[in-house]
Tab-separated table of C-alpha atoms and ligand atoms in Angstrom:
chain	number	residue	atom	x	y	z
A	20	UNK	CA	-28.460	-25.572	23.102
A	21	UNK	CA	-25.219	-23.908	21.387
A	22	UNK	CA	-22.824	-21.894	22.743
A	23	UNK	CA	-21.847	-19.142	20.790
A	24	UNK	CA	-18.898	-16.833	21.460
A	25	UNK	CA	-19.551	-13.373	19.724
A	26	UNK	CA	-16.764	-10.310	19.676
A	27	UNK	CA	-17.973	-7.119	19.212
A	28	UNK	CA	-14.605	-4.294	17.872
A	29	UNK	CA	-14.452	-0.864	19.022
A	30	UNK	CA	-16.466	0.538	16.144
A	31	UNK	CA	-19.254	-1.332	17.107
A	32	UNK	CA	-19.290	-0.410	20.620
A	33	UNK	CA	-18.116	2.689	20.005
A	34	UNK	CA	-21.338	5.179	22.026
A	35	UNK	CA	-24.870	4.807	23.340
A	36	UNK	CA	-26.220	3.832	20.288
A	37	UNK	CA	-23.793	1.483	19.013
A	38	UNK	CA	-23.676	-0.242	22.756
A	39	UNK	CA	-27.958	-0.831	22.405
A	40	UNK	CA	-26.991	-2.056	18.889
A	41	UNK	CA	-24.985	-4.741	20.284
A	42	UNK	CA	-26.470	-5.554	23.165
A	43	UNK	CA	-29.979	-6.413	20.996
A	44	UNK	CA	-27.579	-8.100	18.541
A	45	UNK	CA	-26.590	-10.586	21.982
A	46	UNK	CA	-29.948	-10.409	23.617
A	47	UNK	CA	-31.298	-11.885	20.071
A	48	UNK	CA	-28.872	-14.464	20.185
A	49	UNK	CA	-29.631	-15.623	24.243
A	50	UNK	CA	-33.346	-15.374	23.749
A	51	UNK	CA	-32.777	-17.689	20.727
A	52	UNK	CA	-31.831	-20.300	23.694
A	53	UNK	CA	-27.986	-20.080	23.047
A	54	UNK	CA	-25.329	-19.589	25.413
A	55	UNK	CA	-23.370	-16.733	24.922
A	56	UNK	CA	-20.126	-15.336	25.772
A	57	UNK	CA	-19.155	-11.924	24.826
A	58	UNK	CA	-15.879	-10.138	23.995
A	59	UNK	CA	-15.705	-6.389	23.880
A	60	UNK	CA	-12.735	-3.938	22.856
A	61	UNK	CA	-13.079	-0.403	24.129
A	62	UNK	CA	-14.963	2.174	22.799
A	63	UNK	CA	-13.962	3.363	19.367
A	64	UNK	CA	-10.511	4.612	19.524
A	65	UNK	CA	-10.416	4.983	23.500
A	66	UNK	CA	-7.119	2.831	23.054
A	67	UNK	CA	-5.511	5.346	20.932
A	68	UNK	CA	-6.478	8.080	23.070
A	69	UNK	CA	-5.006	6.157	26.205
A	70	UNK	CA	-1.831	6.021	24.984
A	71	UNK	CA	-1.882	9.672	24.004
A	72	UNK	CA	-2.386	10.556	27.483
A	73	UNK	CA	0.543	8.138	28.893
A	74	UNK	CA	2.708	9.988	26.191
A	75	UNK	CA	2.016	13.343	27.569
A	76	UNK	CA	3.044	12.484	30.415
A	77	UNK	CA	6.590	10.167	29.146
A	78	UNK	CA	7.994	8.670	26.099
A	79	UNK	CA	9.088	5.479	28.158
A	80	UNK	CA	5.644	4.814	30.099
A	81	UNK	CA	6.622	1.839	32.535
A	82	UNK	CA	5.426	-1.135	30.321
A	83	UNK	CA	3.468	-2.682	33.747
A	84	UNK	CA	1.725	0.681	34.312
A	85	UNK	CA	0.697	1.485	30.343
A	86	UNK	CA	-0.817	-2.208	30.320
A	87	UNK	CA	-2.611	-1.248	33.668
A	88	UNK	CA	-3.896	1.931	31.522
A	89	UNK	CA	-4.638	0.128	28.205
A	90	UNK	CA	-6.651	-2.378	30.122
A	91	UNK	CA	-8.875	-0.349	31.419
A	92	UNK	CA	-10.650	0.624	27.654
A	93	UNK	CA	-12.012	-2.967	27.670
A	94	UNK	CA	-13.070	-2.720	31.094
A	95	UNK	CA	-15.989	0.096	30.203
A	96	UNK	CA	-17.140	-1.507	27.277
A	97	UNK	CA	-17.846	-4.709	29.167
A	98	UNK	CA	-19.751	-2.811	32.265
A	99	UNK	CA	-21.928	-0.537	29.812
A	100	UNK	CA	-22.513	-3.820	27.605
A	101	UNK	CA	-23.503	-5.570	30.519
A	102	UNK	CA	-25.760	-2.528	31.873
A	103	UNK	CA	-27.556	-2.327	28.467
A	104	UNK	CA	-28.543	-6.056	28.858
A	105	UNK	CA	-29.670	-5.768	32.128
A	106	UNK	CA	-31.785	-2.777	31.014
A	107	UNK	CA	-33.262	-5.403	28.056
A	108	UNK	CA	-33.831	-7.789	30.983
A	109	UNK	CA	-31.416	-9.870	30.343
A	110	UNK	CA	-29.286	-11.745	32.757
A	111	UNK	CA	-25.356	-10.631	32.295
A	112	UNK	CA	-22.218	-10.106	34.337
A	113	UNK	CA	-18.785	-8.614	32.955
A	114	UNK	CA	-15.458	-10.421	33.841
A	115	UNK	CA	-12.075	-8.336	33.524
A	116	UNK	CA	-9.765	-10.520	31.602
A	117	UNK	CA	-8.296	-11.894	35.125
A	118	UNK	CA	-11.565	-12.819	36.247
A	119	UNK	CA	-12.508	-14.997	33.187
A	120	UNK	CA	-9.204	-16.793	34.027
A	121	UNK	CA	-6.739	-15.138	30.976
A	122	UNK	CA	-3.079	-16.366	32.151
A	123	UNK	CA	-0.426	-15.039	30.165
A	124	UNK	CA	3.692	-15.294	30.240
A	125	UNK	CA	4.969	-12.161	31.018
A	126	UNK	CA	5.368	-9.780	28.228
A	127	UNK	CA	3.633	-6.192	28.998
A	128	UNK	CA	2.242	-4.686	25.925
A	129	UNK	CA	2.074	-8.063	23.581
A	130	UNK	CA	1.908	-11.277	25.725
A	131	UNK	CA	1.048	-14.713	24.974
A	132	UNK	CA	-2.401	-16.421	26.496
A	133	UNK	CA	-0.825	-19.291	28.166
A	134	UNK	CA	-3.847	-20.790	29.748
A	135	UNK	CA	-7.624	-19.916	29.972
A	136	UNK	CA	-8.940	-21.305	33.266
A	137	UNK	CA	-12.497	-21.446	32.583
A	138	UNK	CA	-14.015	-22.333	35.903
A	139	UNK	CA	-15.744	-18.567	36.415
A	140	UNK	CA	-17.169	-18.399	32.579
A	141	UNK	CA	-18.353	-22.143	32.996
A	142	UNK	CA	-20.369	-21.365	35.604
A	143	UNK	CA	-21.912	-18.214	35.174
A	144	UNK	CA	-22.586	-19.860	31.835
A	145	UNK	CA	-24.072	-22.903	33.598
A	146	UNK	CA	-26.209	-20.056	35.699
A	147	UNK	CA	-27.837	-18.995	32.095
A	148	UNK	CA	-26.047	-15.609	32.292
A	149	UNK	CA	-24.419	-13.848	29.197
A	150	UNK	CA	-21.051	-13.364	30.290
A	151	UNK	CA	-19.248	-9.948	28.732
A	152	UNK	CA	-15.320	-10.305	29.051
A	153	UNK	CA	-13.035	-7.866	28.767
A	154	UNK	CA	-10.679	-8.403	25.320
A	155	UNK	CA	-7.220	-7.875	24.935
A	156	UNK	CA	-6.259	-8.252	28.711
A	157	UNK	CA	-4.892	-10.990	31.098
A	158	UNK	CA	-3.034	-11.490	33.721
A	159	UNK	CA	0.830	-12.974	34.404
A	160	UNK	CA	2.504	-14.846	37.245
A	161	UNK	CA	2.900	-11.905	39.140
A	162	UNK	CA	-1.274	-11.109	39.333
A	163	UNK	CA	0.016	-8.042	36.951
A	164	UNK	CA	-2.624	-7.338	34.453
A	165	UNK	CA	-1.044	-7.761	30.693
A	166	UNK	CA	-2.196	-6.802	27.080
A	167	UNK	CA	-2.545	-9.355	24.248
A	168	UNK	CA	-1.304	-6.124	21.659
A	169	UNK	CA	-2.987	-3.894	19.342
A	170	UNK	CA	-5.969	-5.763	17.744
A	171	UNK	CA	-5.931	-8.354	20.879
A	172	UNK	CA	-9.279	-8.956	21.427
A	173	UNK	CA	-9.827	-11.023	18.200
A	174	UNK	CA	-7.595	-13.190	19.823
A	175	UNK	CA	-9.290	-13.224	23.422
A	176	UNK	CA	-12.726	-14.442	21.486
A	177	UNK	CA	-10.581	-17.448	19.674
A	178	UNK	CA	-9.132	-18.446	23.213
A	179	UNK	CA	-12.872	-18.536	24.815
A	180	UNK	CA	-14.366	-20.447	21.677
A	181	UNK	CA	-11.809	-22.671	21.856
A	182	UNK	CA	-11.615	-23.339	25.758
A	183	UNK	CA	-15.134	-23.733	26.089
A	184	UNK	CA	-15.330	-25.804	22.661
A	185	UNK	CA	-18.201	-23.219	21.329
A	186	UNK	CA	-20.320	-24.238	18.440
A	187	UNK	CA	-19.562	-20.621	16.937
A	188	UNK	CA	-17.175	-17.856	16.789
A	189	UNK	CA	-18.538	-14.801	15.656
A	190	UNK	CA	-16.030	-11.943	15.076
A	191	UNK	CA	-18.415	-8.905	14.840
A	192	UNK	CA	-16.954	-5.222	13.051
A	193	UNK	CA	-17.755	-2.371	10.836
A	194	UNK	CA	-16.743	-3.998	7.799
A	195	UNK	CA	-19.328	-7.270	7.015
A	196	UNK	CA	-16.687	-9.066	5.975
A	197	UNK	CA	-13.483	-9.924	4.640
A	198	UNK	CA	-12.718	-8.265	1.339
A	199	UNK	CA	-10.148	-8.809	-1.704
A	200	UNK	CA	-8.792	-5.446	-0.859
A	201	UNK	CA	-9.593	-2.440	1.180
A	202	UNK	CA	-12.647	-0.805	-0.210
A	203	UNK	CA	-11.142	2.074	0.545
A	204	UNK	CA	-8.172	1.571	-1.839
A	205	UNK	CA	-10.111	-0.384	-4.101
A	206	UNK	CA	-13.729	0.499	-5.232
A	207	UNK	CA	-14.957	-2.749	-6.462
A	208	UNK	CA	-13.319	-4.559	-4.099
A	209	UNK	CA	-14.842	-7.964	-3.345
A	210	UNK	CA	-16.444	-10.024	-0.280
A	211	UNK	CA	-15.374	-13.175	0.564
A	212	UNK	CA	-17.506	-16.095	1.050
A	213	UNK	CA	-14.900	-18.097	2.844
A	214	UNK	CA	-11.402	-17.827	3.201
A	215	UNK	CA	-8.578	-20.598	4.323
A	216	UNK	CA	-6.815	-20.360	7.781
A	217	UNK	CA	-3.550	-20.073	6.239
A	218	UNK	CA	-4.565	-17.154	3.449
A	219	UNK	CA	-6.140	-15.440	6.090
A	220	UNK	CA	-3.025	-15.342	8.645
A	221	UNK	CA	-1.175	-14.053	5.405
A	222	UNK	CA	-3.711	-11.473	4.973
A	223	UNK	CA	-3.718	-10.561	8.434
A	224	UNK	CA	0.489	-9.642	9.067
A	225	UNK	CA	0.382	-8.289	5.225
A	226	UNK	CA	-1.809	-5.525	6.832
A	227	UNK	CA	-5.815	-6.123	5.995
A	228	UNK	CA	-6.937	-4.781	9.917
A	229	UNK	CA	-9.774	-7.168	10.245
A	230	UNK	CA	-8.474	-9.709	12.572
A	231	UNK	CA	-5.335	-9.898	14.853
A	232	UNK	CA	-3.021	-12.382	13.291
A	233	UNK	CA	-2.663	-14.293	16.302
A	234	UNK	CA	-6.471	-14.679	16.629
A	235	UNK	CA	-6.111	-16.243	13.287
A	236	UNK	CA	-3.027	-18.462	14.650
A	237	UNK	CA	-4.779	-19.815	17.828
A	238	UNK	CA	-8.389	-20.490	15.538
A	239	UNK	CA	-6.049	-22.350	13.345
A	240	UNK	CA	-4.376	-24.564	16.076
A	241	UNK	CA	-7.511	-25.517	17.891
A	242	UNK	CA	-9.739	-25.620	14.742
A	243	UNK	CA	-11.611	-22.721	15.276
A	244	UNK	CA	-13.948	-21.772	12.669
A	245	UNK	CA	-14.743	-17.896	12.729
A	246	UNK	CA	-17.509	-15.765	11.083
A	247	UNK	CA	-16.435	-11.915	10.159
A	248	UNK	CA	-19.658	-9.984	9.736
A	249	UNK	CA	-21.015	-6.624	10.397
A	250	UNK	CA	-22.785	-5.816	13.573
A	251	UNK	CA	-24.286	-2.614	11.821
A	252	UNK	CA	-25.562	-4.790	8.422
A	253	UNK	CA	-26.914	-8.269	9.141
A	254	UNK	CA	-26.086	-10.167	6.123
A	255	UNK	CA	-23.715	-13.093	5.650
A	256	UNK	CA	-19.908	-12.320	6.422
A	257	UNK	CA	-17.202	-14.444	5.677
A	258	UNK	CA	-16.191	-17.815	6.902
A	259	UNK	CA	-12.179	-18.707	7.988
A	260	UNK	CA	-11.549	-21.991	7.965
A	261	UNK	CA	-9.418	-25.364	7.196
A	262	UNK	CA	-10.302	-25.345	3.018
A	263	UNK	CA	-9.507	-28.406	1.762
A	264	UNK	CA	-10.681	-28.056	-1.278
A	265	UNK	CA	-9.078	-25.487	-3.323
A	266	UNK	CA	-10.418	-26.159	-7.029
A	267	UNK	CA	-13.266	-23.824	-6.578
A	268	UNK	CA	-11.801	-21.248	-4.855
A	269	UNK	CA	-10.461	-18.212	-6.327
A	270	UNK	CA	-6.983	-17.562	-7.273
A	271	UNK	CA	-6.168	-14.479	-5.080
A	272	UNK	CA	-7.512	-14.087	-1.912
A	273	UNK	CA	-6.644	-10.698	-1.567
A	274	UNK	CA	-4.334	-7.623	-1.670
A	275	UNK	CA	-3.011	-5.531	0.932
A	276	UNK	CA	-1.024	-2.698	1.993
A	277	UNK	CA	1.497	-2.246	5.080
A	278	UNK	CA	3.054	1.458	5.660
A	279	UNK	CA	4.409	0.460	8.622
A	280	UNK	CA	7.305	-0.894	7.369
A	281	UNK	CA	11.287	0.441	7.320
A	282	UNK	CA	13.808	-0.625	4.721
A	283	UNK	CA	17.827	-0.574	6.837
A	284	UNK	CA	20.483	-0.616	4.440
A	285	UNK	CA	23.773	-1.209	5.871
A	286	UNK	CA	26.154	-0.068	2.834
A	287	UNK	CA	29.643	-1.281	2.122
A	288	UNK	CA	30.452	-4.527	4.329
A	289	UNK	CA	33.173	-6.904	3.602
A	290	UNK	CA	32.052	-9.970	1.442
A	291	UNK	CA	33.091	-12.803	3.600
A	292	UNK	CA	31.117	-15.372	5.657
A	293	UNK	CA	29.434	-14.642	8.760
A	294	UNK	CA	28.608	-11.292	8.388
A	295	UNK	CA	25.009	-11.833	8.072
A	296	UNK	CA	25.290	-14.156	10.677
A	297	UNK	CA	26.184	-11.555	13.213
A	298	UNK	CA	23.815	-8.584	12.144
A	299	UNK	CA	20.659	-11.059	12.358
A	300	UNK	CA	21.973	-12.493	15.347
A	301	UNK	CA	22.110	-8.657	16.938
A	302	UNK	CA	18.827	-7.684	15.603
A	303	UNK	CA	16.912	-11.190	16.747
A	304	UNK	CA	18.491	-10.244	20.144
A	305	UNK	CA	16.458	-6.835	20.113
A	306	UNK	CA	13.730	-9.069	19.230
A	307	UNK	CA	12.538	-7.700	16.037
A	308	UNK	CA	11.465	-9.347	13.357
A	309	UNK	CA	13.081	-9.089	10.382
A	310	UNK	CA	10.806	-9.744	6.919
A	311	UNK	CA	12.804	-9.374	3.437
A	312	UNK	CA	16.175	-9.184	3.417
A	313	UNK	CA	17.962	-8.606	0.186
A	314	UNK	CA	22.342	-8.848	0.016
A	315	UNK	CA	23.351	-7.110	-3.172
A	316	UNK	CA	26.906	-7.669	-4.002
A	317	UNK	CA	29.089	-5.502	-5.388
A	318	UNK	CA	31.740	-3.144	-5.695
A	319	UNK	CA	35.421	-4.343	-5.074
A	320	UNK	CA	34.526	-7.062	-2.390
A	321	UNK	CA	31.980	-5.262	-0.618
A	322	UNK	CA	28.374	-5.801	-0.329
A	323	UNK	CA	24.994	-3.970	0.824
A	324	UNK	CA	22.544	-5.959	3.071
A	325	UNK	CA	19.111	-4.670	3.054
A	326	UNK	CA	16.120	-5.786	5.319
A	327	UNK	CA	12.785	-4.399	6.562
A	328	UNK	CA	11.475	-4.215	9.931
A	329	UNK	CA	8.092	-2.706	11.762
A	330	UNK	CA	8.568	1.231	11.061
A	331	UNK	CA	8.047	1.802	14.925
A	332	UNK	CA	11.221	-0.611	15.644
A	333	UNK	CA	13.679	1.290	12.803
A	334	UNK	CA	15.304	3.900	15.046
A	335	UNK	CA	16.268	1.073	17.561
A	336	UNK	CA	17.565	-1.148	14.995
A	337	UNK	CA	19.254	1.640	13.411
A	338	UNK	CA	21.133	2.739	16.573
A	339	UNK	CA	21.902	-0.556	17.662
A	340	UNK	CA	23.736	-1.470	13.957
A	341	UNK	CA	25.489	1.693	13.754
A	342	UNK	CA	26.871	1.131	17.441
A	343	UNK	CA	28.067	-2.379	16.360
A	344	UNK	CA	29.175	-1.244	12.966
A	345	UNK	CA	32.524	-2.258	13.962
A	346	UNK	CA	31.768	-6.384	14.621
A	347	UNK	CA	30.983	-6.362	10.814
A	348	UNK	CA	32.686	-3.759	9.248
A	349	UNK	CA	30.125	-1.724	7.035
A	350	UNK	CA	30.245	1.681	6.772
A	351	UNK	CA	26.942	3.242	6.871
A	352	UNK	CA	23.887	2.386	8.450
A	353	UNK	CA	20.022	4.321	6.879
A	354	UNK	CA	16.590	3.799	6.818
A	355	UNK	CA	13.729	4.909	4.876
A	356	UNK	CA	10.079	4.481	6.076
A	357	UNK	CA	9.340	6.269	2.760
A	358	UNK	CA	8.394	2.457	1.477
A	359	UNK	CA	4.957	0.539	2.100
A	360	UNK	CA	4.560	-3.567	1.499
A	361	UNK	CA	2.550	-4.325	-1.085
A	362	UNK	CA	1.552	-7.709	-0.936
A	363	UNK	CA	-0.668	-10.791	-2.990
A	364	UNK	CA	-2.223	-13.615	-0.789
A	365	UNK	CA	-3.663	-16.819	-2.424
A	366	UNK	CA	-3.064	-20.477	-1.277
A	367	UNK	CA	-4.107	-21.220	-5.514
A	368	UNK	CA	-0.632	-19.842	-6.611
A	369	UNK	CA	0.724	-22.965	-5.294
A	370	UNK	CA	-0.722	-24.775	-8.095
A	371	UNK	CA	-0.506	-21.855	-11.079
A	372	UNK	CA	2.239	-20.165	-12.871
A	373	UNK	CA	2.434	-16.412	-13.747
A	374	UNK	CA	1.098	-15.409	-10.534
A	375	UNK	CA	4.350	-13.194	-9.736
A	376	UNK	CA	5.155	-12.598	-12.976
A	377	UNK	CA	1.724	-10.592	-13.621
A	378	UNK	CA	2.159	-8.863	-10.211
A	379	UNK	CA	5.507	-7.631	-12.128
A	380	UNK	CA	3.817	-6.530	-15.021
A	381	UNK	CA	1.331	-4.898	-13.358
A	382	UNK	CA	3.748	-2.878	-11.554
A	383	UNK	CA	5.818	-2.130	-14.660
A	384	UNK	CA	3.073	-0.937	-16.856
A	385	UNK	CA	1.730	1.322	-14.023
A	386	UNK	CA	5.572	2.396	-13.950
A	387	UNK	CA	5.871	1.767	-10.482
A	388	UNK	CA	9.017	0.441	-9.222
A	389	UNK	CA	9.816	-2.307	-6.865
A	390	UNK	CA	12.796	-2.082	-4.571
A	391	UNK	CA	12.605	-5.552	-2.916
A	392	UNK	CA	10.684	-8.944	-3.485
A	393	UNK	CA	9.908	-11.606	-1.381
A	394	UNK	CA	7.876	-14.913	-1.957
A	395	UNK	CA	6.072	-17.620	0.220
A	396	UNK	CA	4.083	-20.658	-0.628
A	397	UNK	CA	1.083	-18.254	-0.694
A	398	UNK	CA	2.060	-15.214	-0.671
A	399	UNK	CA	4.257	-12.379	-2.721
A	400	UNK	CA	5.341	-8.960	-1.384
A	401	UNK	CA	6.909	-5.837	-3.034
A	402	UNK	CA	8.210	-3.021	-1.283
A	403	UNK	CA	7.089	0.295	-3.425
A	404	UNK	CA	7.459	4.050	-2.203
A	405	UNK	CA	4.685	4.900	0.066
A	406	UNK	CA	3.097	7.488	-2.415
A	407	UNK	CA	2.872	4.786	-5.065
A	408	UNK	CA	1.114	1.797	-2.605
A	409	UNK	CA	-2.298	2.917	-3.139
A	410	UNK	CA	-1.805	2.832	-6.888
A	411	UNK	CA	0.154	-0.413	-7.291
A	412	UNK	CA	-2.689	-2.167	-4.835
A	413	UNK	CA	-4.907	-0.860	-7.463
A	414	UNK	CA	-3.343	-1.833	-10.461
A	415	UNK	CA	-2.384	-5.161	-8.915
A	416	UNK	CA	-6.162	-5.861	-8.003
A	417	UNK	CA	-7.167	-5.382	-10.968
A	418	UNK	CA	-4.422	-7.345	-12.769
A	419	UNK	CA	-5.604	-10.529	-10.464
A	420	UNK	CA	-9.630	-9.680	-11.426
A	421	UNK	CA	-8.626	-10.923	-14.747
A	422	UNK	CA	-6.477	-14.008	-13.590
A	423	UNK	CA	-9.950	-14.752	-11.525
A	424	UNK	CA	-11.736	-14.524	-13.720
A	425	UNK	CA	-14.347	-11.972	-13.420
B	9	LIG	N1	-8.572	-2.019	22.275
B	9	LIG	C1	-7.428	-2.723	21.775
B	9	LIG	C2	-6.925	-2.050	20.517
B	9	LIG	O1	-7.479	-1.061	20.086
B	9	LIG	C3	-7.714	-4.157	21.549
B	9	LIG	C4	-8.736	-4.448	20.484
B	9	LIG	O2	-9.450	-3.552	20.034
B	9	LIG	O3	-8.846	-5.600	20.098
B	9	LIG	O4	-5.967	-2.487	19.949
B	10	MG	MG1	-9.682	-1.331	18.985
């Protein structure tokens, strides 16, 4: 007998249809004579409209209380989930993310699983119940509940298939798998067979919404293999996994788009050492990550240093720079979030050349203009204008459809 771990996303639990869909989809799988533990997210976009309501009410919602209020999305899924199988005849029981034994450290809004006590799940499990847990929840030293952040449940499924060593991890969502660009953006866009680990954690913090990068992260560590399919079309998804071998594959795993970025400029700083030193040092103290940071220098000693951040965390930075403007000297501190990250993934460029240099070309002959660059092993990003992303995805695409081969 197998135990399979299957996640189900908002969209797919999103009303009373959608709810029987998925609760024949598990029933299937039980009757089959698996084992099967469920994660559920809440109800299309109940999340969204949770936080809507907190912001009526205040712009600074007490981080404890807005994690008590997020949780609670997760919380109906699981119940109706588990009321549908019962109605099927099936035997289930939901678990909030504290009762299925989610321990995490203590930051509200996006914390860390730091242990998965598995005692309740094991033995429900061992009673031949389907257990339904609630995603994207835990709970911290305190017995506060806690939120894994947006997208979170991926990542509760991953710590479940991974604590119970499951024979499957089946990441169920409205898309039947993962694609070489959002079909959305992209018309001919094209599914995946199977995808590496380390392309797909690229994939996932360049901005394709499929998985929660951390899910990807934690499958990695503890070797994790996950399916991404469709819970409304029941063909094959796609497979993330350790590849190993890469001569098959193809070239470019995919293209994506992030809007929610924010270039800072800090104009006019003195050209001497340590200066970059102490704006990182301020802005890694606000803890936000930084991504591409450009120094341009210039102008009779002086120098511009340029650097993105999450578009929700520019205001902050901004205010905390200008405040300090004085420790290193600049002049001026602006930010656009007028800019969207364009970005190729593709574990294959390791081993060819021209990969950026078409990305380049692409741009150029589509006259689109790139204000920053930034390269990994696998991965190259561009920032663009935001009204030009959609286009240079496209163009880009279809520049790597050639390179590929097809
Ligand atoms: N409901 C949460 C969200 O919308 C968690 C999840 O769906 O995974 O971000
Ligand atoms: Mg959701």
């Amino acid at each position: 007998m197998a135990l399979i771990v299957q996640k189900f996303g908002g969209s797919s639990v999103r009303d009373y249809e959608r709810i029987m869909n998925v609760a024949r989809i598990v029933g299937k799988t039980y009757a089959d004579g698996n084992d099967v533990a469920v994660v559920v997210s809440a109800q299309g976009d109940t999340t969204d409209d949770l936080l809507e309501k907190a912001a009526q009410i205040t712009q600074h919602p007490n981080a404890r209380e807005l994690d008590v209020l997020l949780s609670t999305g997760e919380q109906i899924s699981m119940a109706l989930l588990s009321m549908a199988l019962g109605e099927m005849g099936y035997p289930a029981i939901s678990l909030t993310g504290w009762q299925a034994g989610f321990e995490t450290n203590r930051s509200y809004g996006r914390a860390r699983i730091k242990n998965l006590n598995t005692e309740r799940l094991q033995s429900e499990l061992d009673k031949r119940r389907i257990v339904i847990v609630a995603g994207f929840q835990g709970i911290n030293v305190n017995d506060d509940i806690t939120t894994l952040g947006r997208g979170g449940s991926d990542t509760s499924a991953v710590a479940i298939a991974a604590a119970l060593n499951a024979d499957k991890c089946q990441i169920y969502t409205d898309v039947d798998g993962i694609y070489t660009a959002d079909p959305r953006i992209v018309a001919n866009a094209q599914k995946l067979d199977i995808i590496s680990f380390d392309e797909m954690l690229e994939l996932a913090t360049l901005g394709a919404q499929v998985l929660q990068n951390r899910s990807v992260e934690l499958a990695k560590k503890y070797g994790v293999e996950l399916e991404v399919l469709s819970s409304l079309d029941p063909v094959k998804g796609t497979i993330v996994r350790e590849v190993v071998d890469m001569k098959e594959g193809m070239l470019i795993k995919g293209v994506t788009k992030d809007e929610k970025v924010a270039v800072i400029t800090i104009l006019d700083v003195p050209d001497v050492p340590g200066i970059s030193f102490k704006v990182f040092s301020l802005v890694a103290q606000a803890k936000v990550n930084v991504d591409i940071i450009l120094q341009a220098t210039g102008r009779g000693g002086n120098k511009d240093i340029i650097f993105t951040v999450p578009a929700a965390r520019a205001e902050e930075v901004c205010t905390l720079l200008r405040e300090n403007l004085s420790r290193f000297g600049g002049r001026e501190v602006e930010y656009s979030t007028d800019v969207a990250k364009v970005s190729v993934v593709g574990a294959g460029m390791q081993s060819h050349s021209g990969v950026a240099s078409r990305m380049f070309e692409a741009l150029y002959e589509a006259n689109i203009n790139i204000q920053m660059v930034a390269t990994s092993e696998i991965k190259i990003s561009v920032i663009v204008k935001k009204d030009e992303a959609d286009r240079a995805v496209q163009v880009v695409h279809a520049a790597y459809e050639e390179m590929n081969g097809h």
